[in-house]
PDB file of C-alpha atoms in Angstrom:
ATOM      1  CA  GLY A   1      61.654 -15.662  -6.152  1.00 69.00           C
ATOM      2  CA  ARG A   2      59.571 -14.511  -3.423  1.00 80.00           C
ATOM      3  CA  ILE A   3      56.116 -16.437  -2.424  1.00 83.00           C
ATOM      4  CA  LYS A   4      53.787 -13.219  -0.403  1.00 86.00           C
ATOM      5  CA  LEU A   5      50.778 -14.434   1.841  1.00 90.00           C
ATOM      6  CA  LEU A   6      47.562 -13.227   2.099  1.00 90.00           C
ATOM      7  CA  ASP A   7      44.839 -12.581   4.786  1.00 91.00           C
ATOM      8  CA  ASN A   8      41.086 -13.262   4.077  1.00 90.00           C
ATOM      9  CA  TYR A   9      40.959  -9.617   3.024  1.00 87.00           C
ATOM     10  CA  GLY A  10      44.066  -9.760   0.547  1.00 86.00           C
ATOM     11  CA  ASN A  11      46.438  -8.270   2.512  1.00 91.00           C
ATOM     12  CA  MET A  12      50.292  -9.207   2.772  1.00 93.00           C
ATOM     13  CA  LEU A  13      51.122 -11.120   5.627  1.00 93.00           C
ATOM     14  CA  ASN A  14      54.642  -9.570   5.856  1.00 91.00           C
ATOM     15  CA  PRO A  15      54.845  -6.674   4.020  1.00 90.00           C
ATOM     16  CA  GLU A  16      58.723  -6.890   4.454  1.00 90.00           C
ATOM     17  CA  ASP A  17      60.744  -8.108   1.280  1.00 86.00           C
ATOM     18  CA  THR A  18      62.235 -10.466   4.166  1.00 86.00           C
ATOM     19  CA  PRO A  19      64.320 -12.449   4.102  1.00 85.00           C
ATOM     20  CA  SER A  20      66.596 -11.202   2.032  1.00 86.00           C
ATOM     21  CA  ILE A  21      67.073 -13.282  -1.447  1.00 86.00           C
ATOM     22  CA  PRO A  22      70.980 -14.129  -1.684  1.00 84.00           C
ATOM     23  CA  TYR A  23      70.428 -13.538  -5.663  1.00 82.00           C
ATOM     24  CA  MET A  24      69.942 -11.029  -8.588  1.00 83.00           C
ATOM     25  CA  TYR A  25      66.186 -11.566 -10.205  1.00 80.00           C
ATOM     26  CA  ASP A  26      66.733 -12.818 -14.259  1.00 83.00           C
ATOM     27  CA  ASP A  27      65.981  -9.918 -16.748  1.00 87.00           C
ATOM     28  CA  VAL A  28      63.670 -10.370 -18.577  1.00 92.00           C
ATOM     29  CA  THR A  29      63.408  -9.000 -22.533  1.00 95.00           C
ATOM     30  CA  LEU A  30      60.697  -7.499 -23.625  1.00 96.00           C
ATOM     31  CA  TYR A  31      60.670  -9.673 -26.947  1.00 96.00           C
ATOM     32  CA  ASP A  32      60.401 -12.971 -23.897  1.00 97.00           C
ATOM     33  CA  LYS A  33      57.913 -10.473 -22.213  1.00 95.00           C
ATOM     34  CA  GLU A  34      55.396 -10.112 -25.623  1.00 95.00           C
ATOM     35  CA  CYS A  35      56.203 -14.221 -25.807  1.00 96.00           C
ATOM     36  CA  GLY A  36      55.411 -14.778 -22.344  1.00 95.00           C
ATOM     37  CA  THR A  37      58.703 -16.664 -22.115  1.00 97.00           C
ATOM     38  CA  PHE A  38      62.702 -16.880 -21.234  1.00 95.00           C
ATOM     39  CA  GLY A  39      66.036 -16.642 -22.596  1.00 95.00           C
ATOM     40  CA  LEU A  40      64.881 -16.397 -26.299  1.00 97.00           C
ATOM     41  CA  ALA A  41      66.027 -13.118 -27.566  1.00 96.00           C
ATOM     42  CA  ASP A  42      69.114 -14.283 -29.266  1.00 95.00           C
ATOM     43  CA  PHE A  43      67.328 -16.366 -30.881  1.00 97.00           C
ATOM     44  CA  GLN A  44      65.301 -14.769 -33.243  1.00 96.00           C
ATOM     45  CA  LEU A  45      65.808 -15.433 -36.795  1.00 95.00           C
ATOM     46  CA  PRO A  46      66.899 -15.159 -38.807  1.00 94.00           C
ATOM     47  CA  ASN A  47      70.067 -16.866 -37.202  1.00 94.00           C
ATOM     48  CA  ASP A  48      73.289 -18.573 -38.217  1.00 91.00           C
ATOM     49  CA  GLN A  49      72.467 -21.335 -35.972  1.00 90.00           C
ATOM     50  CA  CYS A  50      69.621 -22.257 -37.934  1.00 94.00           C
ATOM     51  CA  PRO A  51      66.579 -22.642 -40.494  1.00 92.00           C
ATOM     52  CA  ASP A  52      65.286 -19.188 -41.996  1.00 92.00           C
ATOM     53  CA  GLN A  53      61.896 -21.082 -40.221  1.00 93.00           C
ATOM     54  CA  PHE A  54      60.677 -23.718 -38.647  1.00 95.00           C
ATOM     55  CA  VAL A  55      56.130 -22.592 -39.079  1.00 93.00           C
ATOM     56  CA  CYS A  56      55.736 -22.302 -42.288  1.00 91.00           C
ATOM     57  CA  ASN A  57      52.961 -20.030 -43.898  1.00 86.00           C
ATOM     58  CA  ILE A  58      52.480 -17.070 -41.500  1.00 83.00           C
ATOM     59  CA  ASP A  59      49.293 -15.343 -42.259  1.00 77.00           C
ATOM     60  CA  SER A  60      50.453 -12.345 -40.280  1.00 71.00           C
ATOM     61  CA  SER A  61      46.579 -10.707 -40.150  1.00 69.00           C
ATOM     62  CA  SER A  62      45.655 -13.774 -37.948  1.00 64.00           C
ATOM     63  CA  ILE A  63      44.065 -12.877 -34.468  1.00 64.00           C
ATOM     64  CA  GLY A  64      44.496 -14.922 -31.635  1.00 64.00           C
ATOM     65  CA  LYS A  65      42.873 -14.046 -28.309  1.00 70.00           C
ATOM     66  CA  ASP A  66      45.514 -12.491 -26.423  1.00 66.00           C
ATOM     67  CA  MET A  67      48.322 -12.079 -28.946  1.00 78.00           C
ATOM     68  CA  SER A  68      48.698 -12.753 -33.360  1.00 82.00           C
ATOM     69  CA  LEU A  69      48.842 -15.440 -34.490  1.00 80.00           C
ATOM     70  CA  SER A  70      51.461 -14.720 -36.190  1.00 88.00           C
ATOM     71  CA  THR A  71      53.248 -13.469 -32.788  1.00 91.00           C
ATOM     72  CA  PHE A  72      53.034 -16.472 -31.109  1.00 93.00           C
ATOM     73  CA  ALA A  73      54.245 -18.543 -34.644  1.00 93.00           C
ATOM     74  CA  ASN A  74      57.322 -16.355 -33.933  1.00 94.00           C
ATOM     75  CA  CYS A  75      58.032 -17.612 -30.488  1.00 96.00           C
ATOM     76  CA  VAL A  76      58.005 -20.685 -31.533  1.00 96.00           C
ATOM     77  CA  ASN A  77      60.221 -20.172 -33.957  1.00 97.00           C
ATOM     78  CA  SER A  78      62.655 -18.384 -31.406  1.00 97.00           C
ATOM     79  CA  MET A  79      62.115 -21.739 -29.137  1.00 97.00           C
ATOM     80  CA  ASP A  80      62.687 -24.312 -31.734  1.00 97.00           C
ATOM     81  CA  CYS A  81      66.042 -21.922 -32.564  1.00 96.00           C
ATOM     82  CA  ALA A  82      67.137 -21.950 -28.897  1.00 96.00           C
ATOM     83  CA  MET A  83      66.634 -26.128 -28.818  1.00 96.00           C
ATOM     84  CA  LEU A  84      68.238 -26.461 -31.907  1.00 95.00           C
ATOM     85  CA  ASP A  85      71.425 -24.513 -30.842  1.00 95.00           C
ATOM     86  CA  GLY A  86      71.612 -26.223 -27.275  1.00 95.00           C
ATOM     87  CA  MET A  87      70.893 -28.965 -28.589  1.00 95.00           C
ATOM     88  CA  THR A  88      74.188 -29.148 -30.917  1.00 94.00           C
ATOM     89  CA  THR A  89      76.567 -30.363 -28.226  1.00 93.00           C
ATOM     90  CA  LYS A  90      79.688 -32.316 -27.879  1.00 93.00           C
ATOM     91  CA  TYR A  91      80.171 -35.615 -27.576  1.00 94.00           C
ATOM     92  CA  GLY A  92      83.246 -36.723 -24.209  1.00 93.00           C
ATOM     93  CA  GLY A  93      86.090 -34.746 -23.973  1.00 92.00           C
ATOM     94  CA  GLN A  94      85.704 -34.452 -20.019  1.00 94.00           C
ATOM     95  CA  ASN A  95      86.508 -35.962 -16.838  1.00 94.00           C
ATOM     96  CA  LEU A  96      83.704 -37.032 -15.417  1.00 95.00           C
ATOM     97  CA  VAL A  97      83.133 -38.808 -11.757  1.00 95.00           C
ATOM     98  CA  TYR A  98      80.602 -40.367  -9.349  1.00 93.00           C
ATOM     99  CA  GLY A  99      79.811 -43.204 -11.938  1.00 91.00           C
ATOM    100  CA  GLY A 100      79.394 -40.042 -14.807  1.00 94.00           C
ATOM    101  CA  SER A 101      79.462 -41.226 -18.439  1.00 95.00           C
ATOM    102  CA  ASP A 102      80.230 -39.542 -21.955  1.00 96.00           C
ATOM    103  CA  ASP A 103      76.454 -41.138 -22.509  1.00 96.00           C
ATOM    104  CA  ILE A 104      75.164 -39.842 -19.396  1.00 96.00           C
ATOM    105  CA  ALA A 105      76.311 -36.499 -20.023  1.00 96.00           C
ATOM    106  CA  LEU A 106      75.118 -35.946 -23.918  1.00 96.00           C
ATOM    107  CA  PHE A 107      71.560 -37.613 -22.525  1.00 97.00           C
ATOM    108  CA  LEU A 108      71.129 -34.505 -20.154  1.00 97.00           C
ATOM    109  CA  TYR A 109      72.848 -31.800 -22.802  1.00 97.00           C
ATOM    110  CA  GLN A 110      69.856 -32.721 -25.239  1.00 97.00           C
ATOM    111  CA  MET A 111      67.509 -33.440 -22.646  1.00 97.00           C
ATOM    112  CA  ILE A 112      67.714 -30.019 -20.421  1.00 97.00           C
ATOM    113  CA  PRO A 113      67.141 -27.868 -23.679  1.00 97.00           C
ATOM    114  CA  HIS A 114      64.064 -29.797 -24.763  1.00 97.00           C
ATOM    115  CA  HIS A 115      62.690 -29.531 -21.611  1.00 98.00           C
ATOM    116  CA  GLN A 116      63.490 -25.454 -21.453  1.00 97.00           C
ATOM    117  CA  ASN A 117      61.103 -25.902 -25.182  1.00 98.00           C
ATOM    118  CA  ALA A 118      58.546 -27.367 -23.681  1.00 98.00           C
ATOM    119  CA  VAL A 119      58.159 -24.992 -20.378  1.00 98.00           C
ATOM    120  CA  ASN A 120      58.452 -22.014 -23.162  1.00 98.00           C
ATOM    121  CA  MET A 121      55.911 -23.199 -25.734  1.00 97.00           C
ATOM    122  CA  ALA A 122      53.475 -24.080 -22.503  1.00 97.00           C
ATOM    123  CA  LYS A 123      54.274 -20.241 -21.254  1.00 97.00           C
ATOM    124  CA  ALA A 124      54.009 -18.580 -24.274  1.00 96.00           C
ATOM    125  CA  VAL A 125      50.407 -20.613 -25.199  1.00 95.00           C
ATOM    126  CA  LEU A 126      49.385 -19.771 -21.290  1.00 95.00           C
ATOM    127  CA  LYS A 127      50.476 -15.902 -22.448  1.00 94.00           C
ATOM    128  CA  ALA A 128      48.611 -16.130 -25.648  1.00 93.00           C
ATOM    129  CA  GLY A 129      45.799 -16.697 -23.784  1.00 92.00           C
ATOM    130  CA  GLU A 130      44.481 -20.011 -25.872  1.00 92.00           C
ATOM    131  CA  VAL A 131      43.915 -22.445 -22.816  1.00 92.00           C
ATOM    132  CA  GLU A 132      42.263 -20.061 -20.836  1.00 91.00           C
ATOM    133  CA  CYS A 133      39.404 -22.691 -18.910  1.00 91.00           C
ATOM    134  CA  VAL A 134      35.580 -21.384 -18.640  1.00 89.00           C
ATOM    135  CA  PRO A 135      33.883 -24.264 -16.109  1.00 89.00           C
ATOM    136  CA  PRO A 136      31.641 -26.016 -17.867  1.00 88.00           C
ATOM    137  CA  VAL A 137      28.145 -25.148 -17.195  1.00 90.00           C
ATOM    138  CA  GLY A 138      25.171 -28.427 -16.258  1.00 88.00           C
ATOM    139  CA  ASP A 139      25.450 -30.927 -18.759  1.00 88.00           C
ATOM    140  CA  GLU A 140      27.858 -28.764 -21.248  1.00 90.00           C
ATOM    141  CA  LYS A 141      30.905 -30.530 -22.183  1.00 92.00           C
ATOM    142  CA  LYS A 142      34.398 -29.803 -20.806  1.00 90.00           C
ATOM    143  CA  SER A 143      36.247 -27.565 -23.581  1.00 93.00           C
ATOM    144  CA  VAL A 144      39.462 -28.157 -25.281  1.00 94.00           C
ATOM    145  CA  GLU A 145      40.157 -25.107 -23.180  1.00 94.00           C
ATOM    146  CA  CYS A 146      39.752 -26.833 -19.804  1.00 94.00           C
ATOM    147  CA  ARG A 147      41.049 -29.719 -20.913  1.00 95.00           C
ATOM    148  CA  LEU A 148      44.561 -27.963 -21.935  1.00 96.00           C
ATOM    149  CA  GLU A 149      45.385 -25.894 -19.307  1.00 95.00           C
ATOM    150  CA  PRO A 150      46.427 -28.247 -16.562  1.00 95.00           C
ATOM    151  CA  ILE A 151      48.090 -29.983 -18.965  1.00 97.00           C
ATOM    152  CA  VAL A 152      50.537 -26.865 -19.764  1.00 97.00           C
ATOM    153  CA  ARG A 153      50.914 -25.786 -16.231  1.00 96.00           C
ATOM    154  CA  ASP A 154      52.159 -29.373 -15.226  1.00 97.00           C
ATOM    155  CA  ILE A 155      54.359 -29.398 -18.260  1.00 98.00           C
ATOM    156  CA  ILE A 156      55.951 -25.948 -16.384  1.00 96.00           C
ATOM    157  CA  ASN A 157      55.835 -27.048 -13.222  1.00 95.00           C
ATOM    158  CA  ALA A 158      57.273 -30.663 -13.884  1.00 97.00           C
ATOM    159  CA  GLN A 159      59.527 -29.639 -16.166  1.00 97.00           C
ATOM    160  CA  ASN A 160      60.916 -27.016 -14.251  1.00 96.00           C
ATOM    161  CA  ARG A 161      61.708 -29.661 -11.346  1.00 97.00           C
ATOM    162  CA  GLN A 162      63.411 -32.570 -13.898  1.00 98.00           C
ATOM    163  CA  ILE A 163      65.271 -29.365 -15.369  1.00 97.00           C
ATOM    164  CA  ILE A 164      67.058 -28.386 -11.861  1.00 96.00           C
ATOM    165  CA  LYS A 165      67.764 -32.011 -11.135  1.00 97.00           C
ATOM    166  CA  MET A 166      69.731 -32.519 -14.716  1.00 98.00           C
ATOM    167  CA  GLN A 167      71.959 -29.215 -13.881  1.00 97.00           C
ATOM    168  CA  GLY A 168      72.564 -30.883 -10.524  1.00 97.00           C
ATOM    169  CA  ILE A 169      73.414 -34.552 -12.179  1.00 97.00           C
ATOM    170  CA  LEU A 170      75.448 -32.365 -14.239  1.00 97.00           C
ATOM    171  CA  GLU A 171      76.771 -30.620 -11.664  1.00 97.00           C
ATOM    172  CA  ASN A 172      77.617 -33.694  -9.411  1.00 97.00           C
ATOM    173  CA  ILE A 173      79.363 -35.743 -12.187  1.00 97.00           C
ATOM    174  CA  GLY A 174      81.398 -32.803 -12.723  1.00 96.00           C
ATOM    175  CA  ALA A 175      80.485 -31.781 -16.271  1.00 96.00           C
ATOM    176  CA  THR A 176      80.155 -28.404 -17.455  1.00 95.00           C
ATOM    177  CA  PRO A 177      76.746 -26.854 -17.190  1.00 94.00           C
ATOM    178  CA  THR A 178      76.887 -26.997 -21.612  1.00 93.00           C
ATOM    179  CA  SER A 179      79.091 -28.294 -23.694  1.00 92.00           C
ATOM    180  CA  ASP A 180      77.570 -26.507 -26.986  1.00 88.00           C
ATOM    181  CA  CYS A 181      79.424 -26.651 -30.367  1.00 87.00           C
ATOM    182  CA  ASP A 182      78.372 -23.421 -32.546  1.00 79.00           C
ATOM    183  CA  PHE A 183      77.043 -24.811 -36.470  1.00 70.00           C
ATOM    184  CA  LYS A 184      77.247 -22.388 -38.643  1.00 62.00           C
ATOM    185  CA  ASN A 185      74.882 -22.903 -41.864  1.00 57.00           C
ATOM    186  CA  ASN A 186      76.875 -21.853 -44.261  1.00 51.00           C
ATOM    187  CA  VAL A 187      79.658 -23.693 -43.299  1.00 51.00           C
ATOM    188  CA  ASP A 188      80.936 -27.591 -44.903  1.00 50.00           C
ATOM    189  CA  PHE A 189      81.684 -29.265 -42.067  1.00 46.00           C
ATOM    190  CA  ASN A 190      82.546 -32.663 -43.961  1.00 48.00           C
ATOM    191  CA  SER A 191      85.384 -31.197 -45.136  1.00 49.00           C
ATOM    192  CA  ASN A 192      88.825 -32.167 -45.383  1.00 45.00           C
ATOM    193  CA  ASP A 193      90.191 -28.812 -43.686  1.00 48.00           C
ATOM    194  CA  SER A 194      90.307 -29.378 -39.927  1.00 46.00           C
ATOM    195  CA  GLU A 195      89.926 -25.693 -39.410  1.00 47.00           C
ATOM    196  CA  CYS A 196      86.268 -25.686 -39.697  1.00 47.00           C
ATOM    197  CA  THR A 197      85.795 -27.457 -37.320  1.00 48.00           C
ATOM    198  CA  THR A 198      87.977 -25.344 -34.714  1.00 50.00           C
ATOM    199  CA  ASN A 199      87.702 -22.464 -36.156  1.00 52.00           C
ATOM    200  CA  PRO A 200      84.322 -22.100 -38.996  1.00 49.00           C
ATOM    201  CA  ASN A 201      84.955 -17.971 -40.090  1.00 50.00           C
ATOM    202  CA  SER A 202      88.869 -19.017 -41.144  1.00 49.00           C
ATOM    203  CA  LYS A 203      88.874 -17.666 -44.717  1.00 45.00           C
ATOM    204  CA  THR A 204      91.100 -21.184 -45.067  1.00 44.00           C
ATOM    205  CA  CYS A 205      87.647 -23.161 -44.327  1.00 46.00           C
ATOM    206  CA  LYS A 206      85.542 -24.472 -46.767  1.00 44.00           C
ATOM    207  CA  LYS A 207      81.879 -22.673 -47.596  1.00 41.00           C
ATOM    208  CA  GLY A 208      79.244 -24.507 -48.144  1.00 40.00           C
ATOM    209  CA  PRO A 209      75.799 -23.677 -49.924  1.00 38.00           C
ATOM    210  CA  LYS A 210      73.463 -21.502 -48.014  1.00 39.00           C
ATOM    211  CA  SER A 211      70.384 -23.037 -46.928  1.00 39.00           C
ATOM    212  CA  LYS A 212      67.580 -21.773 -48.272  1.00 37.00           C
ATOM    213  CA  LYS A 213      63.735 -20.989 -47.530  1.00 38.00           C
ATOM    214  CA  ASN A 214      62.764 -24.291 -47.801  1.00 39.00           C
ATOM    215  CA  GLY A 215      65.493 -26.153 -46.154  1.00 40.00           C
ATOM    216  CA  LYS A 216      66.994 -27.692 -49.148  1.00 40.00           C
ATOM    217  CA  ASP A 217      69.335 -26.489 -51.790  1.00 42.00           C
ATOM    218  CA  LYS A 218      70.645 -27.842 -55.269  1.00 39.00           C
ATOM    219  CA  SER A 219      73.775 -28.090 -55.573  1.00 40.00           C
ATOM    220  CA  LYS A 220      76.572 -29.537 -58.805  1.00 39.00           C
ATOM    221  CA  LYS A 221      77.933 -32.398 -58.055  1.00 41.00           C
ATOM    222  CA  ASN A 222      80.228 -34.703 -60.868  1.00 43.00           C
ATOM    223  CA  GLY A 223      77.528 -33.221 -63.194  1.00 42.00           C
ATOM    224  CA  LYS A 224      74.532 -34.495 -61.215  1.00 43.00           C
ATOM    225  CA  ASP A 225      72.124 -32.631 -58.922  1.00 42.00           C
ATOM    226  CA  THR A 226      71.984 -33.588 -55.495  1.00 37.00           C
ATOM    227  CA  ASN A 227      69.580 -32.102 -52.845  1.00 37.00           C
ATOM    228  CA  GLU A 228      71.591 -30.947 -50.051  1.00 37.00           C
ATOM    229  CA  ARG A 229      69.411 -29.818 -46.320  1.00 35.00           C
ATOM    230  CA  GLY A 230      70.179 -27.067 -44.923  1.00 36.00           C
ATOM    231  CA  PHE A 231      70.162 -26.019 -41.340  1.00 32.00           C
TER     232      PHE A 231
END
């Protein structure tokens, strides 16, 4: 982005947009504008990569400071779905260089979406107005908001910097930026049918039971009930 410096009267020292920026700005969707986040529009629930929900017992009538609590909870649902999808990754299969290993690549593939989720969560709680600090007066104790706001801003600054560094390491060792493997919550990946792992939508792929809202489903096997966790 571009930083504009102001004089003591609030006027831009350089009103011209120079020098030119050699890339296009990312477009922020309306959903991300509502959440204060980036990259979540494709991960709204329901989503076949994720459980029916991550945040339970959402009360749509609850009102927060700058957004409803149900809106914030649904934004968190999308964040967690994006992280789960991002952390569902392949292992190995790349010709890595400069000391890169499959373990290092896996660590980075897991940690980057984990950090991105932390940044989005911090930005969303700022957008919600839940950590706006009103400095204490006199002997007043520092409020929860005043204690949390610097933590939240540190998360955004520190973890964004670490994301960029980790993406650079992936590039340096010759790894692809991501190594995603799609997970379908109605596919039995333990099936003997190898078609499931290469083409989950194939008609020959054995379908498993769809997950319930509580993340569990009852299935019959050998005449006995077994609990099966669904994602």
